[in-house]
Short mmCIF file of C-alpha atoms in Angstrom, two decimals:
data_model
loop_
_atom_site.label_atom_id
_atom_site.label_comp_id
_atom_site.label_asym_id
_atom_site.label_seq_id
_atom_site.Cartn_x
_atom_site.Cartn_y
_atom_site.Cartn_z
CA MET B 1 216.47 -79.91 -39.97
CA PRO B 2 219.45 -82.66 -40.12
CA ARG B 3 219.05 -85.43 -38.52
CA ARG B 4 220.57 -84.49 -35.48
CA MET B 5 218.97 -81.37 -35.18
CA LYS B 6 215.33 -82.97 -35.39
CA GLN B 7 215.71 -85.68 -32.59
CA GLN B 8 216.77 -83.03 -30.50
CA ALA B 9 214.01 -80.80 -31.01
CA ASP B 10 211.94 -84.14 -30.99
CA VAL B 11 213.43 -84.57 -26.63
CA ALA B 12 212.65 -81.10 -26.16
CA VAL B 13 209.53 -81.11 -27.14
CA THR B 14 208.88 -84.73 -25.53
CA ASP B 15 210.64 -83.14 -22.29
CA GLY B 16 208.26 -79.86 -21.93
CA ARG B 17 205.38 -81.73 -22.55
CA ARG B 18 206.65 -84.46 -19.57
CA LEU B 19 207.51 -81.27 -17.53
CA ARG B 20 204.49 -79.82 -18.01
CA GLY B 21 202.17 -83.34 -17.66
CA ASP B 22 204.38 -83.58 -14.50
CA LYS B 23 203.39 -79.99 -13.43
CA SER B 24 199.96 -80.94 -14.02
CA ARG B 25 199.97 -84.34 -12.55
CA ALA B 26 201.44 -82.95 -9.09
CA ALA B 27 198.78 -80.14 -9.40
CA ILE B 28 195.63 -82.59 -9.51
CA LEU B 29 197.34 -84.07 -6.95
CA ALA B 30 197.99 -82.16 -4.86
CA ARG B 31 194.43 -81.01 -5.29
CA ALA B 32 192.82 -84.58 -4.95
CA VAL B 33 194.33 -85.15 -1.63
CA ASN B 34 191.97 -82.18 0.02
CA VAL B 35 189.58 -83.42 -2.18
CA ALA B 36 189.39 -87.04 -0.78
CA SER B 37 190.23 -86.38 2.57
CA THR B 38 186.93 -84.38 3.16
CA GLU B 39 184.88 -86.50 0.84
CA GLY B 40 186.29 -89.48 0.40
CA LEU B 41 188.08 -91.05 -2.72
CA GLY B 42 184.56 -92.01 -3.64
CA GLY B 43 184.07 -87.87 -3.40
CA LEU B 44 187.21 -87.68 -6.22
CA THR B 45 185.39 -86.65 -9.71
CA MET B 46 187.68 -85.77 -12.76
CA GLY B 47 185.40 -83.42 -13.98
CA THR B 48 185.23 -81.61 -10.40
CA LEU B 49 189.06 -81.81 -10.02
CA ALA B 50 189.46 -80.00 -13.82
CA SER B 51 187.49 -77.43 -13.40
CA ASP B 52 189.44 -76.75 -9.75
CA VAL B 53 192.45 -77.38 -11.59
CA GLY B 54 192.17 -75.45 -14.83
CA ILE B 55 193.03 -77.91 -17.20
CA SER B 56 190.53 -79.90 -19.29
CA LYS B 57 189.11 -83.03 -18.01
CA GLY B 58 190.60 -84.94 -20.87
CA ASN B 59 193.89 -84.24 -19.98
CA ILE B 60 192.99 -85.54 -16.53
CA SER B 61 191.90 -89.21 -18.34
CA ILE B 62 195.29 -88.82 -20.54
CA LEU B 63 196.90 -88.41 -16.95
CA PHE B 64 195.31 -90.75 -15.59
CA GLY B 65 193.76 -92.95 -17.32
CA ASP B 66 190.68 -94.30 -15.06
CA LYS B 67 189.29 -92.95 -12.06
CA GLU B 68 190.28 -95.69 -10.20
CA THR B 69 193.85 -95.07 -11.01
CA LEU B 70 193.69 -91.54 -10.32
CA GLN B 71 192.04 -92.54 -6.40
CA LEU B 72 195.50 -94.78 -6.10
CA ALA B 73 197.52 -92.01 -7.41
CA THR B 74 195.97 -89.58 -4.42
CA LEU B 75 195.84 -92.46 -1.84
CA ASP B 76 200.26 -93.07 -2.27
CA ALA B 77 200.21 -88.76 -2.79
CA ALA B 78 198.54 -88.91 0.88
CA THR B 79 200.89 -91.82 2.16
CA GLU B 80 204.07 -90.12 0.28
CA ILE B 81 203.32 -86.37 2.18
CA PHE B 82 203.13 -88.19 5.84
CA VAL B 83 206.25 -90.20 4.92
CA THR B 84 208.22 -86.77 3.85
CA LYS B 85 206.46 -85.36 6.98
CA VAL B 86 206.98 -87.64 10.44
CA VAL B 87 208.40 -91.59 8.53
CA THR B 88 211.63 -89.63 7.15
CA PRO B 89 212.33 -87.24 10.02
CA ALA B 90 211.92 -90.49 12.28
CA LEU B 91 214.18 -92.38 10.18
CA ARG B 92 216.89 -90.33 11.27
CA LEU B 93 216.95 -90.68 15.09
CA ALA B 94 219.20 -92.85 16.43
CA SER B 95 217.14 -94.25 19.29
CA PRO B 96 214.06 -96.71 18.55
CA LEU B 97 212.41 -94.73 21.69
CA GLU B 98 212.96 -91.50 20.21
CA ARG B 99 212.15 -93.44 16.87
CA LEU B 100 208.60 -94.76 18.22
CA ARG B 101 207.91 -91.59 20.08
CA TYR B 102 208.69 -88.94 16.83
CA LEU B 103 206.08 -91.20 14.71
CA THR B 104 203.51 -91.09 17.03
CA ASP B 105 203.55 -87.70 18.28
CA GLY B 106 204.32 -86.73 14.84
CA TRP B 107 200.84 -88.28 13.22
CA PHE B 108 198.64 -86.33 15.62
CA ASP B 109 201.06 -83.23 14.12
CA TYR B 110 200.28 -84.48 10.53
CA VAL B 111 196.38 -84.63 11.44
CA ASP B 112 195.97 -81.62 13.94
CA SER B 113 197.62 -79.53 12.06
CA ARG B 114 195.60 -80.16 9.35
CA THR B 115 198.35 -80.98 6.17
CA PHE B 116 195.16 -82.33 5.08
CA PRO B 117 191.84 -80.99 5.61
CA GLY B 118 190.09 -84.28 6.69
CA GLY B 119 192.73 -85.78 8.56
CA CYS B 120 194.95 -88.34 7.92
CA LEU B 121 193.67 -90.26 4.27
CA LEU B 122 194.74 -93.37 5.28
CA TYR B 123 192.43 -94.28 8.31
CA GLY B 124 189.98 -92.34 6.25
CA THR B 125 190.16 -94.50 2.90
CA ALA B 126 190.68 -97.36 5.18
CA ASN B 127 187.93 -97.19 6.54
CA GLU B 128 185.13 -96.34 3.53
CA PHE B 129 186.42 -99.29 1.22
CA ARG B 130 186.85 -101.77 4.28
CA ALA B 131 184.28 -103.58 2.76
CA ARG B 132 184.46 -103.02 -0.81
CA PRO B 133 187.00 -105.71 -2.10
CA GLY B 134 189.48 -104.24 -4.70
CA ARG B 135 192.39 -102.41 -5.51
CA ILE B 136 192.08 -99.39 -3.31
CA ARG B 137 190.78 -101.38 -0.12
CA ASP B 138 193.94 -103.45 -0.93
CA ARG B 139 196.30 -100.50 -1.97
CA ALA B 140 194.87 -99.13 1.48
CA ASN B 141 195.68 -102.30 3.57
CA HIS B 142 199.10 -102.09 2.00
CA HIS B 143 199.55 -99.14 3.32
CA ARG B 144 198.18 -99.78 6.39
CA THR B 145 200.17 -102.70 7.64
CA ALA B 146 203.57 -101.34 6.41
CA TRP B 147 202.44 -98.38 9.45
CA ILE B 148 201.84 -101.38 11.57
CA ARG B 149 205.43 -103.45 10.78
CA LEU B 150 207.35 -99.87 10.62
CA LEU B 151 205.82 -99.24 14.61
CA THR B 152 206.00 -102.98 15.38
CA ALA B 153 209.76 -103.63 14.27
CA THR B 154 210.93 -100.18 16.16
CA VAL B 155 209.20 -101.76 18.94
CA ARG B 156 211.36 -104.79 18.45
CA ASP B 157 214.38 -102.48 18.12
CA GLY B 158 213.85 -100.77 21.28
CA GLN B 159 213.55 -103.63 23.38
CA GLU B 160 216.50 -104.72 21.58
CA ALA B 161 218.34 -101.85 22.36
CA GLY B 162 216.59 -102.21 26.29
CA GLN B 163 214.69 -99.04 25.66
CA ILE B 164 211.38 -100.73 25.54
CA ARG B 165 210.83 -103.64 28.05
CA ASP B 166 210.90 -106.50 27.64
CA ASP B 167 207.58 -108.46 28.44
CA VAL B 168 205.77 -105.67 26.46
CA ASP B 169 204.29 -107.56 23.32
CA PRO B 170 204.29 -105.24 20.30
CA ASP B 171 201.78 -106.31 18.60
CA GLN B 172 199.90 -105.57 21.84
CA LEU B 173 201.30 -102.38 21.77
CA VAL B 174 200.93 -101.19 18.29
CA PHE B 175 197.69 -102.38 17.99
CA GLU B 176 196.85 -99.56 21.14
CA LEU B 177 198.50 -96.80 19.87
CA THR B 178 196.92 -97.58 15.94
CA ALA B 179 194.02 -97.87 17.44
CA PHE B 180 193.75 -94.09 19.30
CA GLN B 181 195.22 -92.72 16.33
CA SER B 182 192.19 -94.19 14.82
CA ALA B 183 189.25 -92.41 17.38
CA ALA B 184 191.39 -89.55 17.53
CA ASN B 185 191.04 -89.01 13.45
CA THR B 186 187.12 -89.12 13.92
CA ALA B 187 187.20 -86.58 16.91
CA ALA B 188 189.12 -84.36 15.96
CA LEU B 189 186.82 -83.52 12.60
CA LEU B 190 183.57 -84.26 14.65
CA GLY B 191 185.14 -81.55 17.14
CA ASP B 192 185.46 -83.78 19.42
CA GLN B 193 188.66 -81.88 21.17
CA PRO B 194 189.32 -83.52 24.38
CA ALA B 195 188.60 -87.28 22.71
CA PHE B 196 192.16 -86.36 20.11
CA VAL B 197 194.25 -84.80 23.00
CA ARG B 198 193.77 -87.62 25.07
CA ALA B 199 194.20 -90.27 22.52
CA ARG B 200 197.47 -88.22 22.08
CA ARG B 201 197.77 -88.12 26.07
CA THR B 202 197.33 -92.24 26.21
CA SER B 203 199.17 -93.06 23.37
CA ARG B 204 202.42 -91.07 25.37
CA GLU B 205 201.92 -92.60 28.67
CA CYS B 206 201.62 -96.26 26.96
CA ILE B 207 205.33 -95.41 25.41
CA ALA B 208 206.38 -94.26 28.86
CA ALA B 209 205.19 -97.22 29.89
CA ALA B 210 206.83 -99.27 28.01
CA ALA B 211 209.74 -97.66 28.78
CA GLY B 212 209.43 -98.30 32.33
CA ARG B 213 209.66 -95.04 32.91
CA PRO B 214 207.90 -92.13 34.44
CA PRO B 215 204.95 -90.62 34.24
CA ALA B 216 203.32 -94.60 34.64
CA ARG B 217 200.32 -95.27 32.86
CA ARG B 218 197.02 -94.67 35.15
CA LYS B 219 193.27 -94.39 34.80
CA ASN B 220 193.30 -91.73 37.11
CA PRO B 221 196.60 -89.15 36.91
CA GLU B 222 196.85 -87.93 40.49
CA MET I 1 127.04 -93.26 -0.62
CA PRO I 2 125.66 -91.81 3.39
CA ARG I 3 128.26 -89.79 4.84
CA ARG I 4 129.19 -91.70 7.36
CA MET I 5 129.95 -94.62 5.78
CA LYS I 6 132.03 -92.60 2.84
CA GLN I 7 134.25 -91.33 5.36
CA GLN I 8 134.97 -94.60 7.33
CA ALA I 9 135.84 -96.06 4.01
CA ASP I 10 138.55 -93.05 3.28
CA VAL I 11 139.41 -93.86 6.52
CA ALA I 12 140.41 -97.47 5.16
CA VAL I 13 141.73 -96.74 2.08
CA THR I 14 144.21 -93.88 3.78
CA ASP I 15 145.07 -97.12 6.48
CA GLY I 16 145.74 -99.28 3.39
CA ARG I 17 147.78 -96.89 2.06
CA ARG I 18 149.64 -95.75 5.30
CA LEU I 19 150.05 -99.88 5.60
CA ARG I 20 151.61 -100.24 2.32
CA GLY I 21 154.17 -97.22 2.81
CA ASP I 22 154.98 -98.31 5.91
CA LYS I 23 155.82 -101.70 4.37
CA SER I 24 157.57 -100.38 1.16
CA ARG I 25 159.94 -98.19 3.90
CA ALA I 26 160.65 -101.02 6.25
CA ALA I 27 162.02 -102.55 3.09
CA ILE I 28 163.70 -99.86 1.21
CA LEU I 29 165.60 -99.43 4.73
CA ALA I 30 166.14 -102.86 5.52
CA ARG I 31 168.27 -102.69 1.56
CA ALA I 32 169.49 -99.26 2.79
CA VAL I 33 171.32 -100.29 6.01
CA ASN I 34 173.04 -103.40 3.60
CA VAL I 35 173.96 -101.35 1.54
CA ALA I 36 175.45 -97.98 3.40
CA SER I 37 177.24 -100.29 5.35
CA THR I 38 179.59 -101.29 2.66
CA GLU I 39 178.84 -98.66 0.32
CA GLY I 40 178.48 -96.00 2.71
CA LEU I 41 175.51 -93.28 3.16
CA GLY I 42 177.23 -91.67 0.22
CA GLY I 43 176.72 -94.51 -1.76
CA LEU I 44 172.87 -95.27 -1.66
CA THR I 45 171.17 -93.88 -4.42
CA MET I 46 167.22 -93.63 -4.69
CA GLY I 47 167.11 -95.33 -7.97
CA THR I 48 169.46 -98.59 -7.14
CA LEU I 49 167.13 -98.83 -4.02
CA ALA I 50 163.88 -98.93 -6.12
CA SER I 51 164.79 -101.17 -8.24
CA ASP I 52 166.61 -102.98 -5.65
CA VAL I 53 163.57 -103.02 -3.53
CA GLY I 54 160.97 -103.42 -6.19
CA ILE I 55 159.51 -100.63 -5.96
CA SER I 56 159.27 -97.89 -8.18
CA LYS I 57 161.69 -94.34 -7.79
CA GLY I 58 158.98 -92.08 -7.64
CA ASN I 59 157.26 -94.38 -4.48
CA ILE I 60 160.48 -93.70 -2.63
CA SER I 61 161.26 -89.93 -2.98
CA ILE I 62 157.13 -89.73 -1.63
CA LEU I 63 158.07 -91.86 1.16
CA PHE I 64 162.14 -90.11 2.10
CA GLY I 65 161.64 -86.86 -0.06
CA ASP I 66 165.60 -86.68 -0.62
CA LYS I 67 168.31 -88.15 -0.77
CA GLU I 68 169.41 -86.08 2.78
CA THR I 69 166.56 -87.48 4.65
CA LEU I 70 166.75 -90.86 2.92
CA GLN I 71 170.33 -91.42 4.44
CA LEU I 72 169.28 -89.88 7.56
CA ALA I 73 166.75 -92.49 7.88
CA THR I 74 168.86 -95.23 7.02
CA LEU I 75 171.31 -94.16 10.35
CA ASP I 76 168.39 -94.21 12.48
CA ALA I 77 167.37 -97.17 11.22
CA ALA I 78 171.04 -99.42 11.63
CA THR I 79 171.09 -97.50 15.15
CA GLU I 80 167.49 -98.73 15.62
CA ILE I 81 168.89 -102.70 15.05
CA PHE I 82 171.78 -102.03 17.20
CA VAL I 83 169.46 -100.62 20.36
CA THR I 84 167.48 -103.74 19.54
CA LYS I 85 169.87 -106.64 19.56
CA VAL I 86 172.36 -105.22 22.35
CA VAL I 87 171.02 -101.77 24.24
CA THR I 88 168.28 -103.38 24.60
CA PRO I 89 168.97 -106.27 25.87
CA ALA I 90 172.35 -104.92 28.52
CA LEU I 91 169.64 -102.24 30.07
CA ARG I 92 167.38 -105.57 31.28
CA LEU I 93 170.92 -106.80 33.19
CA ALA I 94 170.84 -105.22 36.72
CA SER I 95 174.62 -105.18 37.42
CA PRO I 96 176.15 -101.92 36.13
CA LEU I 97 179.00 -104.20 35.58
CA GLU I 98 176.88 -107.04 34.00
CA ARG I 99 175.74 -104.18 31.39
CA LEU I 100 178.77 -102.99 30.84
CA ARG I 101 180.32 -106.09 29.84
CA TYR I 102 177.18 -106.81 27.78
CA LEU I 103 176.85 -104.01 26.16
CA THR I 104 180.76 -104.13 25.12
CA ASP I 105 180.80 -107.63 23.93
CA GLY I 106 177.74 -107.11 22.52
CA TRP I 107 179.11 -105.00 19.89
CA PHE I 108 181.30 -108.01 19.05
CA ASP I 109 178.86 -110.05 18.47
CA TYR I 110 177.14 -107.37 16.62
CA VAL I 111 180.25 -106.98 14.55
CA ASP I 112 181.27 -110.08 14.26
CA SER I 113 178.01 -112.23 13.13
CA ARG I 114 177.79 -109.65 9.96
CA THR I 115 174.23 -108.17 11.58
CA PHE I 116 175.60 -105.98 8.29
CA PRO I 117 177.99 -107.39 5.55
CA GLY I 118 180.19 -103.51 6.26
CA GLY I 119 180.29 -103.65 10.07
CA CYS I 120 178.98 -101.17 12.82
CA LEU I 121 177.77 -98.74 10.09
CA LEU I 122 177.36 -95.54 13.10
CA TYR I 123 181.30 -96.10 13.25
CA GLY I 124 181.83 -96.22 9.18
CA THR I 125 179.18 -92.98 9.61
CA ALA I 126 180.58 -90.76 11.70
CA ASN I 127 184.14 -91.32 9.79
CA GLU I 128 183.07 -90.61 6.43
CA PHE I 129 181.14 -87.78 7.19
CA ARG I 130 184.12 -86.22 9.71
CA ALA I 131 184.88 -83.74 7.78
CA ARG I 132 181.80 -82.61 6.32
CA PRO I 133 179.40 -80.32 8.44
CA GLY I 134 175.36 -80.94 7.52
CA ARG I 135 172.69 -83.07 9.07
CA ILE I 136 174.30 -86.61 8.59
CA ARG I 137 177.50 -85.25 10.39
CA ASP I 138 175.41 -84.06 13.47
CA ARG I 139 172.76 -87.54 13.08
CA ALA I 140 176.05 -89.40 13.67
CA ASN I 141 177.80 -87.69 15.98
CA HIS I 142 174.72 -87.46 18.19
CA HIS I 143 174.35 -91.13 18.08
CA ARG I 144 178.15 -91.26 19.18
CA THR I 145 177.52 -89.70 21.81
CA ALA I 146 175.02 -91.50 23.24
CA TRP I 147 177.02 -94.02 22.89
CA ILE I 148 179.75 -92.28 24.79
CA ARG I 149 177.43 -91.02 27.50
CA LEU I 150 175.55 -94.69 27.98
CA LEU I 151 179.06 -96.79 28.72
CA THR I 152 179.78 -93.27 30.25
CA ALA I 153 176.67 -93.60 32.45
CA THR I 154 177.44 -97.83 33.15
CA VAL I 155 180.61 -97.29 34.51
CA ARG I 156 179.22 -94.54 36.81
CA ASP I 157 177.11 -96.99 38.07
CA GLY I 158 179.34 -99.51 38.96
CA GLN I 159 181.79 -97.46 40.72
CA GLU I 160 178.46 -96.31 42.59
CA ALA I 161 177.53 -100.40 43.63
CA GLY I 162 181.33 -100.97 44.56
CA GLN I 163 182.27 -103.02 41.21
CA ILE I 164 184.17 -100.42 39.32
CA ARG I 165 187.35 -99.47 41.43
CA ASP I 166 186.77 -95.40 42.63
CA ASP I 167 190.39 -94.70 41.24
CA VAL I 168 189.12 -95.35 37.52
CA ASP I 169 188.48 -92.13 35.37
CA PRO I 170 185.03 -93.38 33.75
CA ASP I 171 186.00 -91.42 30.39
CA GLN I 172 188.87 -92.10 29.74
CA LEU I 173 187.70 -96.01 30.14
CA VAL I 174 185.14 -94.91 27.70
CA PHE I 175 187.32 -93.88 25.43
CA GLU I 176 190.28 -96.96 24.81
CA LEU I 177 186.39 -99.16 24.81
CA THR I 178 185.36 -97.17 21.46
CA ALA I 179 189.23 -96.66 20.47
CA PHE I 180 189.35 -100.32 20.43
CA GLN I 181 185.68 -100.38 18.80
CA SER I 182 186.95 -98.01 16.17
CA ALA I 183 190.02 -100.16 15.18
CA ALA I 184 188.18 -103.24 15.03
CA ASN I 185 185.80 -102.50 12.61
CA THR I 186 188.03 -101.47 9.98
CA ALA I 187 190.41 -104.72 10.86
CA ALA I 188 186.75 -106.99 11.20
CA LEU I 189 186.19 -106.02 7.41
CA LEU I 190 189.66 -105.68 5.48
CA GLY I 191 189.94 -108.99 6.66
CA ASP I 192 192.17 -108.69 10.12
CA GLN I 193 190.31 -110.87 11.69
CA PRO I 194 193.67 -110.95 14.70
CA ALA I 195 193.19 -107.29 15.23
CA PHE I 196 189.05 -107.79 15.52
CA VAL I 197 190.01 -110.65 18.33
CA ARG I 198 192.50 -108.63 19.56
CA ALA I 199 190.17 -105.86 20.24
CA ARG I 200 187.26 -107.24 21.89
CA ARG I 201 190.09 -109.41 24.53
CA THR I 202 191.85 -105.52 25.19
CA SER I 203 188.40 -104.53 25.78
CA ARG I 204 187.32 -107.55 28.41
CA GLU I 205 190.96 -107.14 30.12
CA CYS I 206 189.78 -102.89 30.49
CA ILE I 207 187.13 -103.78 32.49
CA ALA I 208 188.69 -106.62 34.15
CA ALA I 209 191.18 -104.45 35.39
CA ALA I 210 188.31 -101.85 36.08
CA ALA I 211 186.85 -103.96 38.01
CA GLY I 212 190.07 -104.77 39.94
CA ARG I 213 189.89 -108.38 39.32
CA PRO I 214 191.88 -110.99 37.35
CA PRO I 215 192.68 -111.28 34.58
CA ALA I 216 194.57 -107.87 35.28
CA ARG I 217 195.57 -105.94 32.07
CA ARG I 218 199.27 -107.02 30.81
CA LYS I 219 200.94 -106.50 27.71
CA ASN I 220 201.93 -109.35 27.58
CA PRO I 221 199.49 -112.26 28.87
CA GLU I 222 201.51 -115.42 30.23
#
């Protein structure tokens, strides 16, 4: 075989392998995010994933290295799905207040529609690894902080645009919104749907109150 | 040996064994609640506990049966410690409003003082097993519901005593208080102390607002 053709053939083989590798990687992660959402990232095992997806355990090792790298990739994959489903469409909206509403309601839709059977993997992992220093805790904290910063920046944009009252403390509002999400993620999966519905409604009321529009936030709606 | 003396000796042997059994059980659970608070109930292993406490793995099996029974006993033991440290002293207070304040502030003290290195095991377990039907999820839900009911009943008592405004919805107030705890339990251990402090302050402000006294709840304290 002439050298040039041999090189082209090599490239084709490598591309083929990479393509198959990418496909396998995607298939493994698609399964891993589902398993981790119910069992936790700690519940992932390469052996079980391999048999679920129908590839060899050795190939999972080649693709991901060690278990921790697989766990990090799983958390990143879940975050990417959340970004695609909720964050990206929200960022297309010109109005900061509409963006804030979309991000907040979008999170509840994302959990309610069981994008993953165990709800939001980020809140799950932040809790699961809260007291275990290491790369997974750092990554969970990184994504958690990014979410908080995105919401806070959106509130500030809303204030600059005159859509959110100046006397609203963005950190306080976002603390409350994320606390309701934290509670809702557990409640929804524990079968406490009323608490999930209440969390969503309270979030909407908090945003409406911050925007200075009805419905005003009330402890006991009339 | 006369029959009666033999019986007494048997009782003494049995009592001695039971005493040693109780002591071993307590030692294992004291270690287990600490391990589970950071690693999760899923992170408990009879082998590691046995070597930590210095007894044989066989003896742990005799005392607890299977792993799930050990996990349930660990969750119950942590709950009992919380009841002893926070609930029992609160229930001694005659004023419902003082009881509500004690229960709420007591929860933050309990986490802040690292009674367990990983914070509140109940919030941790409710999240860990939220999507895994079974005895542990049921037990976590049982304790979670008991905590919510205790707080709700205390708010109602406060309303009957004229200490909490009649227009306060007890379910809404307790939803908010427990949401702040859920967020604080993760934040504290992730090193986000400002969020933990904010959760405590917001809880106090919610209760003060429900009692109709200053400091009124503000988004942006002056």
